[in-house]
Short mmCIF file of C-alpha atoms in Angstrom, two decimals:
data_model
loop_
_atom_site.label_atom_id
_atom_site.label_comp_id
_atom_site.label_asym_id
_atom_site.label_seq_id
_atom_site.Cartn_x
_atom_site.Cartn_y
_atom_site.Cartn_z
CA UNK I 1129 122.44 82.28 100.28
CA UNK I 1130 118.93 83.41 99.59
CA UNK I 1131 117.56 86.92 99.73
CA UNK I 1132 115.82 86.02 103.00
CA UNK I 1133 119.18 84.90 104.38
CA UNK I 1134 120.69 88.22 103.38
CA UNK I 1135 117.93 90.15 105.11
CA UNK I 1136 118.21 88.05 108.27
CA UNK I 1137 121.98 88.52 108.26
CA UNK I 1138 121.47 92.23 107.78
CA UNK I 1139 119.17 92.56 110.76
CA UNK I 1140 121.02 90.13 113.00
CA UNK I 1141 124.51 91.28 112.04
CA UNK I 1142 127.53 89.02 111.91
CA UNK I 1143 130.53 90.44 113.69
CA UNK I 1144 132.95 88.02 112.04
CA UNK I 1145 131.65 88.57 108.54
CA UNK I 1146 131.81 92.33 109.10
CA UNK I 1147 135.52 91.94 109.82
CA UNK I 1148 136.48 90.83 106.34
CA UNK I 1149 135.96 94.18 104.62
CA UNK I 1150 138.16 97.07 105.82
CA UNK I 1151 136.16 99.58 107.81
CA UNK I 1152 137.36 102.90 106.47
CA UNK I 1153 136.97 104.25 102.97
CA UNK I 1154 135.87 107.37 101.14
CA UNK I 1155 133.01 105.48 99.51
CA UNK I 1156 131.53 104.66 102.90
CA UNK I 1157 131.79 108.24 104.16
CA UNK I 1158 130.28 109.46 100.90
CA UNK I 1159 127.32 107.13 101.40
CA UNK I 1160 126.56 108.56 104.84
CA UNK I 1161 126.92 112.16 103.65
CA UNK I 1162 124.88 111.82 100.47
CA UNK I 1163 122.18 109.71 102.12
CA UNK I 1164 121.85 112.40 104.77
CA UNK I 1165 121.62 115.20 102.22
CA UNK I 1166 119.14 113.28 100.07
CA UNK I 1167 116.96 112.44 103.06
CA UNK I 1168 116.98 116.12 104.08
CA UNK I 1169 115.75 117.08 100.59
CA UNK I 1170 113.29 114.20 100.57
CA UNK I 1171 111.60 115.55 103.72
CA UNK I 1172 110.99 118.85 101.92
CA UNK I 1173 109.74 117.13 98.79
CA UNK I 1174 107.42 115.07 100.94
CA UNK I 1175 106.19 118.13 102.82
CA UNK I 1176 105.63 119.96 99.54
CA UNK I 1177 103.68 117.07 98.12
CA UNK I 1178 101.50 116.62 101.19
CA UNK I 1179 100.90 120.38 101.54
CA UNK I 1180 99.92 120.62 97.87
CA UNK I 1181 97.56 117.72 98.34
CA UNK I 1182 95.93 119.37 101.32
CA UNK I 1183 95.62 122.64 99.43
CA UNK I 1184 94.08 120.98 96.40
CA UNK I 1185 91.62 119.12 98.59
CA UNK I 1186 90.73 122.25 100.50
CA UNK I 1187 90.12 124.31 97.39
CA UNK I 1188 88.31 121.51 95.77
CA UNK I 1189 86.07 120.64 98.72
CA UNK I 1190 85.39 124.08 100.13
CA UNK I 1191 84.69 125.83 96.86
CA UNK I 1192 82.93 123.03 95.09
CA UNK I 1193 80.06 123.17 97.55
CA UNK I 1194 79.25 126.85 97.13
CA UNK I 1195 78.46 129.27 94.34
CA UNK I 1196 77.27 132.84 93.99
CA UNK I 1197 74.52 134.57 92.04
CA UNK I 1198 75.15 138.19 91.17
CA UNK I 1199 71.93 140.09 90.60
CA UNK I 1200 71.99 143.44 88.84
CA UNK I 1201 68.67 145.20 88.44
CA UNK I 1202 67.15 148.65 88.79
CA UNK I 1203 66.67 149.55 92.46
CA UNK I 1204 62.89 149.26 92.17
CA UNK I 1205 63.08 145.72 90.84
CA UNK I 1206 65.97 144.48 92.89
CA UNK I 1207 63.94 143.20 95.82
CA UNK I 1208 61.41 141.44 93.59
CA UNK I 1209 64.09 139.78 91.45
CA UNK I 1210 65.91 138.70 94.60
CA UNK I 1211 62.77 136.87 95.74
CA UNK I 1212 62.36 135.36 92.31
CA UNK I 1213 65.89 134.06 92.32
CA UNK I 1214 65.53 132.63 95.84
CA UNK I 1215 62.29 130.96 94.80
CA UNK I 1216 63.92 129.45 91.75
CA UNK I 1217 66.75 128.20 93.93
CA UNK I 1218 64.33 126.64 96.41
CA UNK I 1219 62.84 124.65 93.58
CA UNK I 1220 66.17 123.60 92.10
CA UNK I 1221 67.25 120.04 92.93
CA UNK I 1222 70.77 119.93 94.34
CA UNK I 1223 70.57 123.29 96.09
CA UNK I 1224 70.80 122.82 99.84
CA UNK I 1225 70.27 126.42 100.85
CA UNK I 1226 70.41 129.92 99.46
CA UNK I 1227 70.42 133.37 101.01
CA UNK I 1228 70.97 136.96 99.97
CA UNK I 1229 73.90 138.66 101.60
CA UNK I 1230 72.90 141.54 103.86
CA UNK I 1231 74.07 145.10 103.25
CA UNK I 1232 76.52 144.75 106.12
CA UNK I 1233 78.01 141.60 104.62
CA UNK I 1234 78.37 143.24 101.22
CA UNK I 1235 79.90 146.32 102.81
CA UNK I 1236 82.41 144.09 104.60
CA UNK I 1237 83.33 142.49 101.29
CA UNK I 1238 83.95 145.88 99.68
CA UNK I 1239 85.61 147.44 102.70
CA UNK I 1240 89.17 146.55 101.66
CA UNK I 1241 88.72 148.67 98.52
CA UNK I 1242 86.31 151.45 99.52
CA UNK I 1243 86.74 151.83 103.28
CA UNK I 1244 84.24 151.33 106.13
CA UNK I 1245 81.88 154.21 105.36
CA UNK I 1246 80.66 153.12 101.96
CA UNK I 1247 77.02 154.22 101.45
CA UNK I 1248 76.09 150.93 99.86
CA UNK I 1249 72.40 151.80 99.66
CA UNK I 1250 73.12 154.75 97.38
CA UNK I 1251 75.27 152.78 94.96
CA UNK I 1252 74.19 150.40 92.19
CA UNK I 1253 75.96 147.50 93.83
CA UNK I 1254 74.65 144.15 92.64
CA UNK I 1255 72.93 141.90 95.16
CA UNK I 1256 74.91 138.77 96.00
CA UNK I 1257 73.15 135.50 96.73
CA UNK I 1258 75.11 132.66 98.28
CA UNK I 1259 74.11 129.16 97.15
CA UNK I 1260 75.10 126.06 99.06
CA UNK I 1261 74.88 122.80 97.14
CA UNK I 1262 74.01 119.37 98.34
CA UNK I 1263 76.67 116.69 97.90
CA UNK I 1264 75.04 115.73 94.56
CA UNK I 1265 75.28 119.30 93.24
CA UNK I 1266 72.88 120.99 90.85
CA UNK I 1267 72.64 121.34 87.10
CA UNK I 1268 74.42 124.67 86.54
CA UNK I 1269 73.40 125.01 82.88
CA UNK I 1270 69.75 124.32 83.66
CA UNK I 1271 69.80 126.87 86.50
CA UNK I 1272 71.39 129.48 84.25
CA UNK I 1273 68.66 129.01 81.66
CA UNK I 1274 65.92 129.31 84.24
CA UNK I 1275 67.46 132.42 85.78
CA UNK I 1276 67.81 133.99 82.35
CA UNK I 1277 64.11 133.46 81.84
CA UNK I 1278 62.86 134.55 85.26
CA UNK I 1279 65.47 137.02 86.53
CA UNK I 1280 67.40 138.37 83.55
CA UNK I 1281 69.79 140.36 85.74
CA UNK I 1282 71.01 137.27 87.61
CA UNK I 1283 74.36 135.76 86.75
CA UNK I 1284 75.41 132.43 88.23
CA UNK I 1285 79.07 132.06 89.19
CA UNK I 1286 79.79 128.50 90.30
CA UNK I 1287 83.54 129.26 90.80
CA UNK I 1288 84.50 126.61 88.26
CA UNK I 1289 86.20 129.16 86.05
CA UNK I 1290 88.88 130.06 88.61
CA UNK I 1291 88.68 127.07 90.93
CA UNK I 1292 89.65 124.48 88.31
CA UNK I 1293 93.05 125.99 87.38
CA UNK I 1294 93.87 126.42 91.07
CA UNK I 1295 93.06 122.82 91.87
CA UNK I 1296 94.93 121.72 88.77
CA UNK I 1297 97.96 123.76 89.82
CA UNK I 1298 97.88 122.29 93.31
CA UNK I 1299 97.52 118.78 91.89
CA UNK I 1300 100.44 119.42 89.53
CA UNK I 1301 102.50 120.68 92.46
CA UNK I 1302 101.67 117.52 94.39
CA UNK I 1303 102.76 115.45 91.41
CA UNK I 1304 106.01 117.42 91.18
CA UNK I 1305 106.62 116.72 94.86
CA UNK I 1306 106.30 112.98 94.30
CA UNK I 1307 108.43 113.24 91.18
CA UNK I 1308 111.12 115.05 93.16
CA UNK I 1309 110.91 112.34 95.79
CA UNK I 1310 111.30 109.64 93.13
CA UNK I 1311 114.28 111.45 91.62
CA UNK I 1312 115.91 111.77 95.03
CA UNK I 1313 115.41 108.04 95.56
CA UNK I 1314 116.82 107.22 92.12
CA UNK I 1315 119.80 109.51 92.74
CA UNK I 1316 120.40 107.80 96.07
CA UNK I 1317 120.32 104.41 94.35
CA UNK I 1318 122.75 105.62 91.68
CA UNK I 1319 125.08 107.12 94.26
CA UNK I 1320 125.06 103.99 96.44
CA UNK I 1321 125.68 101.83 93.37
CA UNK I 1322 128.68 103.95 92.40
CA UNK I 1323 130.00 103.98 95.95
CA UNK I 1324 129.54 100.22 96.24
CA UNK I 1325 131.28 99.66 92.92
CA UNK I 1326 134.15 101.87 94.07
CA UNK I 1327 134.36 99.96 97.34
CA UNK I 1328 134.30 96.63 95.51
CA UNK I 1329 137.01 97.81 93.12
CA UNK I 1330 139.23 99.11 95.90
CA UNK I 1331 138.80 95.84 97.78
CA UNK I 1332 139.68 93.62 94.83
CA UNK I 1333 142.46 91.95 96.77
CA UNK I 1334 140.13 91.24 99.68
CA UNK I 1335 137.62 89.65 97.32
CA UNK I 1336 140.35 87.60 95.62
CA UNK I 1337 141.56 86.25 98.96
CA UNK I 1338 138.02 85.48 100.08
CA UNK I 1339 137.27 83.57 96.88
CA UNK I 1340 140.55 81.68 97.24
CA UNK I 1341 139.69 80.46 100.72
CA UNK I 1342 136.23 79.31 99.65
CA UNK I 1343 133.92 82.26 100.31
CA UNK I 1344 130.69 82.15 98.38
CA UNK I 1345 129.49 85.22 96.48
CA UNK I 1346 126.62 85.67 98.91
CA UNK I 1347 129.04 85.83 101.84
CA UNK I 1348 131.19 88.47 100.15
CA UNK I 1349 128.20 90.44 98.89
CA UNK I 1350 126.59 90.41 102.34
CA UNK I 1351 129.65 92.00 103.92
CA UNK I 1352 129.33 94.95 101.52
CA UNK I 1353 125.52 95.06 101.54
CA UNK I 1354 125.39 95.21 105.34
CA UNK I 1355 127.91 97.99 105.46
CA UNK I 1356 126.28 100.18 102.81
CA UNK I 1357 122.75 99.55 104.03
CA UNK I 1358 123.63 100.52 107.57
CA UNK I 1359 125.47 103.62 106.41
CA UNK I 1360 122.61 104.71 104.17
CA UNK I 1361 120.21 104.10 107.06
CA UNK I 1362 122.22 106.12 109.56
CA UNK I 1363 122.89 108.97 107.10
CA UNK I 1364 119.25 109.11 106.03
CA UNK I 1365 118.02 108.99 109.63
CA UNK I 1366 120.18 111.98 110.45
CA UNK I 1367 119.12 113.87 107.30
CA UNK I 1368 115.43 113.08 107.78
CA UNK I 1369 115.63 114.11 111.44
CA UNK I 1370 117.21 117.44 110.58
CA UNK I 1371 114.76 117.98 107.72
CA UNK I 1372 111.82 117.33 110.03
CA UNK I 1373 113.17 119.76 112.60
CA UNK I 1374 113.62 122.38 109.87
CA UNK I 1375 110.02 121.87 108.75
CA UNK I 1376 108.79 122.09 112.32
CA UNK I 1377 110.61 125.41 112.75
CA UNK I 1378 108.93 127.01 109.72
CA UNK I 1379 106.67 129.96 110.69
CA UNK I 1380 103.06 128.98 111.23
CA UNK I 1381 99.91 130.78 110.09
CA UNK I 1382 96.22 130.15 110.21
CA UNK I 1383 95.06 126.93 108.60
CA UNK I 1384 93.81 128.80 105.56
CA UNK I 1385 96.90 130.99 105.41
CA UNK I 1386 99.36 131.33 102.58
CA UNK I 1387 100.67 128.22 100.91
CA UNK I 1388 104.28 128.51 102.09
CA UNK I 1389 103.32 128.84 105.72
CA UNK I 1390 101.20 125.74 105.30
CA UNK I 1391 104.24 123.71 104.17
CA UNK I 1392 104.66 120.95 106.67
CA UNK I 1393 102.99 117.93 108.16
CA UNK I 1394 99.78 117.57 110.10
CA UNK I 1395 98.72 114.91 112.58
CA UNK I 1396 99.94 111.45 111.67
CA UNK I 1397 101.68 113.04 108.67
CA UNK I 1398 104.60 113.74 110.99
CA UNK I 1399 105.33 110.01 110.86
CA UNK I 1400 105.98 110.13 107.12
CA UNK I 1401 109.62 111.35 107.40
CA UNK I 1402 110.35 108.19 109.43
CA UNK I 1403 109.73 106.20 106.26
CA UNK I 1404 112.56 108.00 104.43
CA UNK I 1405 115.50 106.28 106.22
CA UNK I 1406 113.78 102.92 105.75
CA UNK I 1407 113.30 103.66 102.06
CA UNK I 1408 116.95 104.75 101.80
CA UNK I 1409 118.08 101.54 103.50
CA UNK I 1410 115.98 99.37 101.19
CA UNK I 1411 117.35 101.28 98.19
CA UNK I 1412 120.94 100.86 99.42
CA UNK I 1413 120.36 97.17 100.12
CA UNK I 1414 119.25 96.47 96.56
CA UNK I 1415 121.73 98.83 94.88
CA UNK I 1416 124.69 97.29 96.73
CA UNK I 1417 123.45 93.74 96.30
CA UNK I 1418 123.04 94.13 92.55
CA UNK I 1419 126.42 95.90 92.21
CA UNK I 1420 128.18 93.28 94.33
CA UNK I 1421 126.81 90.27 92.46
CA UNK I 1422 127.51 91.92 89.11
CA UNK I 1423 131.13 92.58 90.13
CA UNK I 1424 131.64 89.12 91.62
CA UNK I 1425 130.29 87.47 88.49
CA UNK I 1426 133.33 88.81 86.67
CA UNK I 1427 135.63 86.84 88.98
CA UNK I 1428 136.05 83.07 89.02
CA UNK W 179 141.15 63.50 93.55
CA UNK W 180 142.29 65.55 90.53
CA UNK W 181 141.99 64.01 87.12
CA UNK W 182 142.99 65.84 83.95
CA UNK W 183 142.43 64.28 80.54
CA UNK W 184 143.80 65.83 77.34
CA UNK W 185 143.61 69.26 78.91
CA UNK W 186 144.40 72.33 76.85
CA UNK W 187 144.55 75.95 77.96
CA UNK W 188 145.71 79.15 76.34
CA UNK W 189 145.53 82.83 77.30
CA UNK W 190 145.48 83.86 73.65
CA UNK W 191 145.71 82.06 70.38
CA UNK W 192 148.85 80.25 71.51
CA UNK W 193 148.08 77.31 73.84
CA UNK W 194 150.11 77.21 77.03
CA UNK W 195 148.99 73.66 77.87
CA UNK W 196 148.00 70.99 75.39
CA UNK W 197 147.03 67.33 75.57
CA UNK W 198 147.93 67.32 79.23
CA UNK W 199 147.00 64.34 81.33
CA UNK W 200 147.51 64.25 85.09
CA UNK W 201 146.13 62.26 87.95
CA UNK W 202 146.65 63.14 91.61
CA UNK W 203 145.83 60.14 93.75
CA UNK W 204 144.80 60.61 97.40
CA UNK W 205 147.82 60.83 99.69
CA UNK W 206 150.31 61.34 96.89
CA UNK W 207 153.09 63.93 96.83
CA UNK W 208 153.97 65.64 93.55
CA UNK W 209 156.45 68.21 92.43
CA UNK W 210 155.75 70.19 89.30
CA UNK W 211 158.80 71.74 87.77
CA UNK W 212 159.68 73.47 84.58
CA UNK W 213 160.98 76.77 83.26
CA UNK W 214 159.32 80.09 84.08
CA UNK W 215 156.28 80.66 81.92
CA UNK W 216 155.83 76.95 81.24
CA UNK W 217 152.33 77.02 82.72
CA UNK W 218 152.88 75.67 86.25
CA UNK W 219 150.65 78.33 87.84
CA UNK W 220 148.05 77.82 85.12
CA UNK W 221 147.97 74.10 85.83
CA UNK W 222 147.52 74.76 89.55
CA UNK W 223 144.70 77.21 88.81
CA UNK W 224 142.98 74.50 86.78
CA UNK W 225 143.22 72.28 89.88
CA UNK W 226 141.19 74.69 92.02
CA UNK W 227 138.84 75.82 89.26
CA UNK W 228 140.11 79.36 88.96
CA UNK W 229 140.51 78.58 85.28
CA UNK W 230 138.39 76.42 83.04
CA UNK W 231 140.23 74.37 80.39
CA UNK W 232 139.70 75.35 76.78
CA UNK W 233 139.96 71.71 75.85
CA UNK W 234 139.84 68.33 77.55
CA UNK W 235 138.35 67.52 80.92
CA UNK W 236 139.29 68.38 84.49
CA UNK W 237 137.70 66.48 87.32
CA UNK W 238 138.02 67.80 90.88
CA UNK W 239 136.91 65.41 93.61
CA UNK W 240 134.96 63.55 90.94
CA UNK W 241 133.12 66.61 89.63
CA UNK W 242 133.53 68.15 86.21
CA UNK W 243 135.26 71.49 86.90
CA UNK W 244 133.68 73.16 83.88
CA UNK W 245 130.20 72.35 85.17
CA UNK W 246 130.71 73.69 88.68
CA UNK W 247 128.59 76.73 89.51
CA UNK W 248 130.07 79.52 91.62
CA UNK W 249 128.76 78.13 94.90
CA UNK W 250 130.13 74.67 94.11
CA UNK W 251 133.49 76.21 93.24
CA UNK W 252 133.55 77.92 96.64
CA UNK W 253 132.65 74.70 98.43
CA UNK W 254 135.28 72.81 96.42
CA UNK W 255 137.92 75.35 97.44
CA UNK W 256 137.09 74.74 101.07
CA UNK W 257 138.57 71.26 100.48
CA UNK W 258 141.70 72.61 98.79
CA UNK W 259 144.45 74.55 100.52
CA UNK W 260 146.30 76.93 98.22
CA UNK W 261 149.63 78.62 98.98
CA UNK W 262 150.95 81.19 96.53
CA UNK W 263 154.45 82.61 96.27
CA UNK W 264 153.09 86.15 96.73
CA UNK W 265 150.70 85.05 99.43
CA UNK W 266 147.94 87.61 99.82
CA UNK W 267 146.31 88.40 103.13
CA UNK W 268 143.72 90.79 104.45
CA UNK W 269 146.07 93.39 105.84
CA UNK W 270 143.51 94.87 108.23
CA UNK W 271 143.20 91.55 110.09
CA UNK W 272 145.68 89.96 112.46
CA UNK W 273 147.68 86.88 111.49
CA UNK W 274 145.39 84.81 113.69
CA UNK W 275 142.26 86.19 112.00
CA UNK W 276 143.80 85.65 108.55
CA UNK W 277 144.57 82.04 109.35
CA UNK W 278 141.02 81.62 110.66
CA UNK W 279 139.54 83.21 107.52
CA UNK W 280 138.56 79.93 105.80
CA UNK W 281 136.71 78.92 108.99
CA UNK W 282 134.93 82.28 109.05
CA UNK W 283 133.71 82.08 105.47
CA UNK W 284 132.59 78.49 106.00
CA UNK W 285 130.68 79.54 109.14
CA UNK W 286 132.75 77.25 111.32
CA UNK W 287 134.78 79.79 113.25
CA UNK W 288 134.28 79.58 116.97
CA UNK W 289 132.71 76.14 116.83
CA UNK W 290 135.33 74.57 119.12
CA UNK W 291 138.01 75.58 116.66
CA UNK W 292 139.92 77.99 118.89
CA UNK W 293 142.17 75.32 120.36
CA UNK W 294 142.93 73.87 116.92
CA UNK W 295 143.71 77.35 115.64
CA UNK W 296 146.12 78.07 118.47
CA UNK W 297 147.76 74.68 118.00
CA UNK W 298 148.14 75.21 114.27
CA UNK W 299 149.63 78.68 114.70
CA UNK W 300 152.16 77.21 117.12
CA UNK W 301 152.85 74.29 114.73
CA UNK W 302 153.88 76.68 111.94
CA UNK W 303 155.96 78.62 114.47
CA UNK W 304 153.91 81.83 114.54
CA UNK W 305 152.71 81.68 118.15
CA UNK W 306 154.48 84.91 119.00
CA UNK W 307 153.27 86.67 115.86
CA UNK W 308 149.59 85.74 116.03
CA UNK W 309 148.40 89.25 116.81
CA UNK W 310 150.68 90.95 114.29
CA UNK W 311 149.37 92.32 110.97
CA UNK W 312 150.54 90.66 107.75
CA UNK W 313 152.64 93.65 106.58
CA UNK W 314 154.70 93.24 109.76
CA UNK W 315 155.70 89.67 108.84
CA UNK W 316 158.89 88.54 107.14
CA UNK W 317 158.78 86.54 103.89
CA UNK W 318 159.16 83.23 105.71
CA UNK W 319 156.52 84.13 108.27
CA UNK W 320 154.11 85.08 105.49
CA UNK W 321 154.67 81.73 103.78
CA UNK W 322 154.04 79.85 107.02
CA UNK W 323 150.93 81.93 107.73
CA UNK W 324 149.72 81.15 104.21
CA UNK W 325 150.37 77.46 104.78
CA UNK W 326 148.49 77.56 108.08
CA UNK W 327 145.55 79.30 106.37
CA UNK W 328 145.65 76.69 103.61
CA UNK W 329 145.33 73.77 106.02
CA UNK W 330 143.06 75.17 108.74
CA UNK W 331 140.05 73.57 107.04
CA UNK W 332 141.78 70.19 107.04
CA UNK W 333 141.76 70.06 103.24
CA UNK W 334 142.21 66.91 101.21
CA UNK W 335 144.53 68.60 98.73
CA UNK W 336 147.30 71.18 99.20
CA UNK W 337 148.51 73.15 96.20
CA UNK W 338 151.64 75.25 96.67
CA UNK W 339 152.87 77.58 93.95
CA UNK W 340 156.55 78.41 94.46
CA UNK W 341 156.09 78.37 98.24
CA UNK W 342 159.80 78.87 98.86
CA UNK W 343 160.32 81.53 96.21
CA UNK W 344 160.72 84.40 98.68
CA UNK W 345 162.48 82.68 101.58
CA UNK W 346 166.01 81.57 102.44
CA UNK W 347 167.16 77.98 102.26
CA UNK W 348 166.66 77.30 105.96
CA UNK W 349 163.07 78.52 105.78
CA UNK W 350 162.55 76.54 102.56
CA UNK W 351 163.50 73.37 104.39
CA UNK W 352 161.21 74.28 107.28
CA UNK W 353 158.27 74.76 104.89
CA UNK W 354 159.13 71.55 103.09
CA UNK W 355 159.18 69.73 106.40
CA UNK W 356 155.69 71.07 107.21
CA UNK W 357 154.38 69.96 103.83
CA UNK W 358 155.87 66.46 104.12
CA UNK W 359 154.37 66.15 107.61
CA UNK W 360 150.99 67.04 106.14
CA UNK W 361 151.50 64.40 103.46
CA UNK W 362 152.22 61.84 106.14
CA UNK W 363 148.88 62.83 107.68
CA UNK W 364 147.28 61.70 104.42
CA UNK W 365 147.02 65.00 102.55
CA UNK W 366 147.67 65.09 98.82
CA UNK W 367 150.35 67.65 98.01
CA UNK W 368 151.29 69.29 94.71
CA UNK W 369 154.15 71.78 94.78
CA UNK W 370 155.05 73.85 91.74
CA UNK W 371 158.66 74.94 91.95
CA UNK W 372 161.75 75.49 89.85
CA UNK W 373 163.95 74.94 92.90
CA UNK W 374 165.61 71.61 92.06
CA UNK W 375 167.58 71.59 95.32
CA UNK W 376 164.31 71.66 97.21
CA UNK W 377 163.05 68.70 95.20
CA UNK W 378 166.22 66.71 95.95
CA UNK W 379 165.89 67.55 99.62
CA UNK W 380 162.28 66.43 99.61
CA UNK W 381 163.03 63.09 97.97
CA UNK W 382 165.11 62.21 101.03
CA UNK W 383 162.04 62.73 103.23
CA UNK W 384 159.06 61.61 101.20
CA UNK W 385 158.22 59.49 98.18
CA UNK W 386 157.53 62.21 95.65
CA UNK W 387 156.70 62.07 92.00
CA UNK W 388 158.39 64.79 89.95
CA UNK W 389 156.71 66.09 86.82
CA UNK W 390 158.25 68.43 84.31
CA UNK W 391 156.13 70.87 82.36
CA UNK W 392 157.68 72.16 79.17
CA UNK W 393 156.25 73.13 75.80
CA UNK W 394 152.77 72.77 77.17
CA UNK W 395 153.23 69.08 77.90
CA UNK W 396 153.82 67.12 81.06
CA UNK W 397 156.45 64.42 81.44
CA UNK W 398 158.18 62.52 84.25
CA UNK W 399 161.36 64.24 85.33
CA UNK W 400 164.75 62.60 84.69
CA UNK W 401 166.60 60.32 87.03
CA UNK W 402 168.82 63.19 88.17
CA UNK W 403 165.87 64.29 90.27
#
């Protein structure tokens, strides 16, 4: 029987063929339990991976488009150098817009450290200029050189220095999430293979009788494959369902809140956990099929 | 039907069968006798391709047994009914389901076979035990269930390995009667047994050829049989 035949038989089900293998067995119960547990973990790995991806994208997109110029100059020159910097920025290709932060905005930035009554005008606080880039971006090195020449107190901070490690960390976390998912899948395959081998070994007499009466390997294998695939599917569906509920019950925060509170799915991402039982079933199908044919090959 | 030429087989270095030649013609009835360990079961296993000869040539229904792939072996076994002394069943199925097992694996169960199945179960005298599980059966009932399972596919060849080994004389005669009836229906029968009384009883009912297996070689049995 071909692979297609096996898949059709799996979907259609054959009540008579299902009869030939005894229903109960520790291996079968183990398959349901472990598939459920693995699917539960897989939902978290998936959520971690997707959340890391979102975080990396957010940091990457939001911060890549903006930069800051910090201008330190004597009070008498500050206004003039601010205009110089803004003029330079206007002439710089790749800069979409630029503006100096007002005293109120700067006070708000410092408020967490110095309180609301900070006399910002009396302090040598540097002037901050926000620069918004176009999608093409600007030449940071060229801008630095020009600023050094025309406004020596201006320092360009394009956020690269701290943004890059954050994005890299988020990307690495996303990778770890996928790696965890792959390991869970591989563990499921290994577990199903072992359970199938145990079931095949404990049903040696059944297999011997079936071969004696003219059963083909595909017939015998299908009986086991169907059973293990269905059990992996049902266990994983239960585990994925519980995992999704657990994710849904996690405390929520604002979209730009802490990472852990952002762990979860968004929009169509909630459909992703539904793929886990299907993946578990496909894994069980192949693991059992390979184990069954390998075992049967040893018998004449 | 079965043709063996210069067949040899050994489980280790020592051959258990050597230079063995045997031909089972369609509709013939054979007894295979010999001491325990002479290789009777081995010879039967060669007949349904459970073993492959280490030497010589075995032809089953005209096909070289050594060249049969696993699917062809399965299909060949659907044409051969095998009854073992320690007949094995699927204990989680009923007697009826066990007897129908060859039909199930061949995908023929339910295709107008229910009446035949019921008739066969009654023919072997298990009508009242059809819904029982194999562990609930007596030795004789197990042998009859095994015989019914062996013939449900209407095989061309019936191989029985010590079919009366675990039953009393009365049941032995009943089984023998069933096998001779099958032979009259045109089935080829080969029975391996060391029960000489059974062979003598059979010769009164059917024209049987008696072969003796000893020292790895096959010979016609003496006139006393």
